[in-house]
Amino acid sequence: MWRVREEAATTLGIRLTKSATTSRRARSRCIGRLAERSASPIAACARRGHARSASAFASRAACPRRHPRLTLTDHDVTQNIAALLHHIEVEPPLTILDFDCGPGRDLKAFTTLGHCAVGLDGAERFVAMARDATGCDVWQQDFLHLDLPAAHFDGIFANAALFHVPSQALPRGLRQLHATLKPGGVLFSSNPRGTNQEGWSHGRYGVFHDLEAWRRYMADAGFVEIEHYYRPAGLPRERQPWLASVWRKPVA
């Protein structure tokens, strides 16, 4: 298996030293670099797709008469917001990271509830819209180049977000989200569920995890499961395409 990775490293232009082939830690670093290299072309295309979505949304939002149903509150995620807040065990106001915040719908919801919310999105257009709509700090970062403060947030809200991260890059990204949570902090995630298919759909990249695969990714990153449920609520399972889950960073 390592021979295959060594050959792949040569193909990608990564030079492995003798210590890299004998040290477990060095091997892990090299494997991580391989994963990030292989995810980079996908990520570049995904960023362009996300930017196109942001531009299209902004264009529709600029013409409310032609698109009267397009608002920042056109999709009810109050159940998901409540699930995150319910499991955070510190006194409010809370510091919340809205991961892949889009135009700011959920940032506005958190600030209305009295919390300190920070947005993060990879699309410049969405970042500008979210800042204008909410007055919150919004950081422009993408999932392969996160630069997050250590142990800073009480909670992370990743609603319809993490399934866009290529599977090769997901472990590293989840570890970074784990690191930016305070001990005892909580991460909420909602993804469209599937049987672990991965690829392009309507110009966006997606990975459609099943519950067991998602549990493995989260556990490997150091999270402990609190609960999971399927959405929309009140429907038969075959009509609940979304898998929502809540996770804690252990205190010790």
Short mmCIF file of C-alpha atoms in Angstrom, two decimals:
data_model
loop_
_atom_site.label_atom_id
_atom_site.label_comp_id
_atom_site.label_asym_id
_atom_site.label_seq_id
_atom_site.Cartn_x
_atom_site.Cartn_y
_atom_site.Cartn_z
CA MET A 1 0.00 0.00 0.00
CA TRP A 2 2.81 2.43 0.85
CA ARG A 3 4.47 1.58 -2.47
CA VAL A 4 1.32 2.77 -4.25
CA ARG A 5 1.36 6.00 -2.24
CA GLU A 6 5.08 6.45 -2.94
CA GLU A 7 4.44 6.12 -6.68
CA ALA A 8 1.53 8.54 -6.43
CA ALA A 9 3.74 10.98 -4.56
CA THR A 10 6.29 10.82 -7.37
CA THR A 11 3.55 11.49 -9.91
CA LEU A 12 2.40 14.55 -7.94
CA GLY A 13 5.95 15.82 -7.48
CA ILE A 14 6.26 15.11 -3.75
CA ARG A 15 9.77 13.94 -2.82
CA LEU A 16 9.81 11.35 -0.03
CA THR A 17 12.95 11.16 2.07
CA LYS A 18 14.17 8.03 3.84
CA SER A 19 12.75 9.28 7.13
CA ALA A 20 9.41 9.92 5.44
CA THR A 21 9.14 6.31 4.42
CA THR A 22 10.09 5.00 7.85
CA SER A 23 8.40 7.46 10.23
CA ARG A 24 4.68 6.96 10.84
CA ARG A 25 4.20 10.67 11.52
CA ALA A 26 6.01 11.63 8.33
CA ARG A 27 3.99 9.11 6.36
CA SER A 28 0.79 10.63 7.70
CA ARG A 29 1.95 14.09 6.64
CA CYS A 30 2.77 12.85 3.15
CA ILE A 31 -0.56 11.06 2.83
CA GLY A 32 -2.29 14.26 3.92
CA ARG A 33 -0.41 16.21 1.27
CA LEU A 34 -1.44 13.65 -1.34
CA ALA A 35 -5.07 13.96 -0.30
CA GLU A 36 -4.96 17.74 -0.42
CA ARG A 37 -3.26 17.73 -3.84
CA SER A 38 -5.86 15.36 -5.27
CA ALA A 39 -8.69 17.43 -3.77
CA SER A 40 -7.33 20.76 -5.01
CA PRO A 41 -8.61 20.55 -8.64
CA ILE A 42 -12.04 19.52 -7.34
CA ALA A 43 -11.95 22.34 -4.82
CA ALA A 44 -11.04 24.89 -7.48
CA CYS A 45 -14.03 23.86 -9.59
CA ALA A 46 -16.24 23.79 -6.51
CA ARG A 47 -15.21 27.35 -5.63
CA ARG A 48 -16.13 28.51 -9.12
CA GLY A 49 -19.48 26.76 -8.84
CA HIS A 50 -20.15 28.36 -5.47
CA ALA A 51 -19.19 31.78 -6.83
CA ARG A 52 -21.62 31.31 -9.73
CA SER A 53 -24.37 30.38 -7.26
CA ALA A 54 -23.62 33.51 -5.24
CA SER A 55 -23.77 35.72 -8.33
CA ALA A 56 -27.02 34.13 -9.46
CA PHE A 57 -28.57 34.60 -6.02
CA ALA A 58 -27.45 38.23 -5.90
CA SER A 59 -28.93 38.89 -9.35
CA ARG A 60 -32.27 37.37 -8.35
CA ALA A 61 -32.29 39.22 -5.03
CA ALA A 62 -31.76 42.49 -6.89
CA CYS A 63 -35.06 41.94 -8.76
CA PRO A 64 -37.62 41.20 -6.01
CA ARG A 65 -40.57 41.80 -8.33
CA ARG A 66 -39.40 39.04 -10.65
CA HIS A 67 -38.44 36.73 -7.74
CA PRO A 68 -40.90 37.57 -4.94
CA ARG A 69 -40.31 34.30 -3.04
CA LEU A 70 -36.55 34.76 -2.78
CA THR A 71 -35.76 36.04 0.72
CA LEU A 72 -33.20 35.36 3.42
CA THR A 73 -35.90 33.45 5.34
CA ASP A 74 -37.22 31.24 2.52
CA HIS A 75 -36.19 27.99 4.21
CA ASP A 76 -37.07 27.09 7.80
CA VAL A 77 -34.08 25.76 9.74
CA THR A 78 -35.30 26.71 13.21
CA GLN A 79 -35.23 23.03 14.22
CA ASN A 80 -31.52 22.87 13.36
CA ILE A 81 -30.65 26.13 15.13
CA ALA A 82 -32.51 24.92 18.21
CA ALA A 83 -30.65 21.59 18.13
CA LEU A 84 -27.29 23.36 18.19
CA LEU A 85 -28.17 25.85 20.92
CA HIS A 86 -29.89 23.27 23.12
CA HIS A 87 -26.69 21.26 23.56
CA ILE A 88 -24.26 24.12 24.28
CA GLU A 89 -23.66 24.01 28.01
CA VAL A 90 -22.45 27.55 28.71
CA GLU A 91 -24.37 30.69 29.50
CA PRO A 92 -25.34 32.98 26.59
CA PRO A 93 -24.46 35.02 24.72
CA LEU A 94 -22.67 32.37 22.71
CA THR A 95 -19.97 32.75 20.07
CA ILE A 96 -21.17 30.90 16.97
CA LEU A 97 -19.42 30.20 13.66
CA ASP A 98 -21.85 29.96 10.75
CA PHE A 99 -19.82 27.79 8.38
CA ASP A 100 -20.67 28.40 4.71
CA CYS A 101 -23.03 31.18 5.74
CA GLY A 102 -24.19 32.20 2.26
CA PRO A 103 -26.03 35.55 2.18
CA GLY A 104 -26.50 35.64 5.95
CA ARG A 105 -29.90 34.13 6.72
CA ASP A 106 -28.74 32.14 9.75
CA LEU A 107 -26.29 34.80 10.93
CA LYS A 108 -29.30 37.08 11.28
CA ALA A 109 -31.19 34.41 13.22
CA PHE A 110 -28.35 33.93 15.72
CA THR A 111 -27.85 37.66 16.28
CA THR A 112 -31.60 38.16 16.72
CA LEU A 113 -31.40 35.57 19.52
CA GLY A 114 -28.68 37.67 21.18
CA HIS A 115 -25.61 35.66 20.25
CA CYS A 116 -22.31 36.75 18.70
CA ALA A 117 -22.23 35.16 15.28
CA VAL A 118 -19.33 35.09 12.82
CA GLY A 119 -19.87 34.01 9.23
CA LEU A 120 -17.54 32.16 6.91
CA ASP A 121 -18.00 31.65 3.17
CA GLY A 122 -15.79 31.08 0.15
CA ALA A 123 -17.71 33.32 -2.27
CA GLU A 124 -16.82 37.00 -2.23
CA ARG A 125 -20.35 37.95 -3.29
CA PHE A 126 -21.97 36.03 -0.43
CA VAL A 127 -19.48 37.50 2.06
CA ALA A 128 -20.43 41.04 1.00
CA MET A 129 -24.16 40.24 1.10
CA ALA A 130 -23.92 38.65 4.55
CA ARG A 131 -21.99 41.62 5.97
CA ASP A 132 -24.50 44.08 4.53
CA ALA A 133 -27.52 42.09 5.72
CA THR A 134 -26.35 41.40 9.27
CA GLY A 135 -23.50 43.70 10.29
CA CYS A 136 -21.62 40.61 11.49
CA ASP A 137 -17.99 39.77 10.92
CA VAL A 138 -17.83 37.49 7.87
CA TRP A 139 -14.59 35.81 6.82
CA GLN A 140 -13.87 34.82 3.24
CA GLN A 141 -12.24 31.39 3.43
CA ASP A 142 -12.70 28.10 1.59
CA PHE A 143 -12.62 24.61 3.03
CA LEU A 144 -9.09 23.80 1.80
CA HIS A 145 -7.58 26.98 3.22
CA LEU A 146 -9.17 27.48 6.62
CA ASP A 147 -7.44 29.83 9.05
CA LEU A 148 -9.44 29.63 12.27
CA PRO A 149 -8.58 30.76 15.81
CA ALA A 150 -7.92 27.99 18.32
CA ALA A 151 -10.58 27.16 20.95
CA HIS A 152 -12.64 30.24 20.06
CA PHE A 153 -16.23 29.18 19.35
CA ASP A 154 -18.95 27.74 21.59
CA GLY A 155 -20.73 26.30 18.56
CA ILE A 156 -20.42 25.74 14.83
CA PHE A 157 -23.46 25.72 12.56
CA ALA A 158 -22.68 23.82 9.34
CA ASN A 159 -26.09 23.65 7.72
CA ALA A 160 -26.07 22.16 4.19
CA ALA A 161 -22.35 22.85 4.02
CA LEU A 162 -19.94 20.01 4.76
CA PHE A 163 -21.25 17.68 2.06
CA HIS A 164 -19.63 20.03 -0.48
CA VAL A 165 -16.17 19.17 0.92
CA PRO A 166 -14.42 16.44 -1.15
CA SER A 167 -13.89 13.29 0.87
CA GLN A 168 -10.09 13.57 0.47
CA ALA A 169 -10.15 16.97 2.20
CA LEU A 170 -12.86 16.29 4.78
CA PRO A 171 -10.71 14.74 7.57
CA ARG A 172 -8.36 17.72 7.67
CA GLY A 173 -11.25 20.20 7.56
CA LEU A 174 -13.09 18.46 10.39
CA ARG A 175 -9.96 18.49 12.53
CA GLN A 176 -9.67 22.23 11.96
CA LEU A 177 -13.29 22.75 13.00
CA HIS A 178 -12.66 20.60 16.07
CA ALA A 179 -9.64 22.77 16.95
CA THR A 180 -11.55 26.04 16.67
CA LEU A 181 -14.23 24.88 19.13
CA LYS A 182 -13.77 25.47 22.83
CA PRO A 183 -13.62 22.30 24.94
CA GLY A 184 -17.20 21.14 25.34
CA GLY A 185 -18.25 23.08 22.24
CA VAL A 186 -20.85 21.74 19.82
CA LEU A 187 -20.96 21.31 16.05
CA PHE A 188 -24.21 20.93 14.14
CA SER A 189 -24.18 19.46 10.63
CA SER A 190 -26.93 18.82 8.11
CA ASN A 191 -26.20 16.99 4.85
CA PRO A 192 -28.30 15.36 2.15
CA ARG A 193 -27.96 11.66 2.83
CA GLY A 194 -27.13 8.91 0.38
CA THR A 195 -25.00 5.81 -0.03
CA ASN A 196 -21.64 7.63 -0.09
CA GLN A 197 -21.87 8.75 -3.71
CA GLU A 198 -19.45 11.53 -4.63
CA GLY A 199 -19.34 13.80 -7.67
CA TRP A 200 -20.86 16.72 -9.53
CA SER A 201 -24.55 17.58 -9.60
CA HIS A 202 -25.97 20.70 -11.28
CA GLY A 203 -22.61 22.44 -11.18
CA ARG A 204 -21.94 21.77 -7.48
CA TYR A 205 -19.75 19.09 -5.94
CA GLY A 206 -21.27 16.87 -3.29
CA VAL A 207 -20.62 13.81 -1.14
CA PHE A 208 -23.79 12.05 -0.02
CA HIS A 209 -22.79 10.25 3.17
CA ASP A 210 -24.79 7.61 4.96
CA LEU A 211 -24.99 7.74 8.75
CA GLU A 212 -22.26 5.19 9.44
CA ALA A 213 -19.75 6.82 7.10
CA TRP A 214 -20.48 10.25 8.59
CA ARG A 215 -20.03 8.86 12.09
CA ARG A 216 -16.60 7.51 11.15
CA TYR A 217 -15.44 10.87 9.76
CA MET A 218 -16.64 12.74 12.82
CA ALA A 219 -15.25 10.25 15.34
CA ASP A 220 -11.86 10.22 13.59
CA ALA A 221 -11.77 14.02 13.97
CA GLY A 222 -12.34 13.72 17.73
CA PHE A 223 -16.06 14.44 18.00
CA VAL A 224 -18.57 12.59 20.16
CA GLU A 225 -22.11 12.15 18.85
CA ILE A 226 -24.93 13.75 20.84
CA GLU A 227 -27.89 13.05 18.56
CA HIS A 228 -28.99 12.72 14.95
CA TYR A 229 -32.32 13.05 13.18
CA TYR A 230 -33.77 13.21 9.68
CA ARG A 231 -35.52 16.11 7.95
CA PRO A 232 -38.06 17.39 7.17
CA ALA A 233 -39.70 16.39 10.44
CA GLY A 234 -42.95 14.45 10.45
CA LEU A 235 -42.51 12.68 7.11
CA PRO A 236 -41.79 9.04 6.26
CA ARG A 237 -38.06 8.25 6.14
CA GLU A 238 -38.08 7.89 2.34
CA ARG A 239 -39.23 11.53 2.16
CA GLN A 240 -36.56 12.78 4.58
CA PRO A 241 -33.49 13.43 2.42
CA TRP A 242 -31.52 15.37 5.07
CA LEU A 243 -29.41 13.83 7.82
CA ALA A 244 -28.86 16.23 10.73
CA SER A 245 -26.38 15.46 13.50
CA VAL A 246 -25.02 17.17 16.60
CA TRP A 247 -21.50 16.56 17.96
CA ARG A 248 -19.45 17.63 20.95
CA LYS A 249 -15.75 18.32 21.38
CA PRO A 250 -14.87 16.54 24.63
CA VAL A 251 -13.71 18.69 27.52
CA ALA A 252 -10.68 16.49 28.08
#
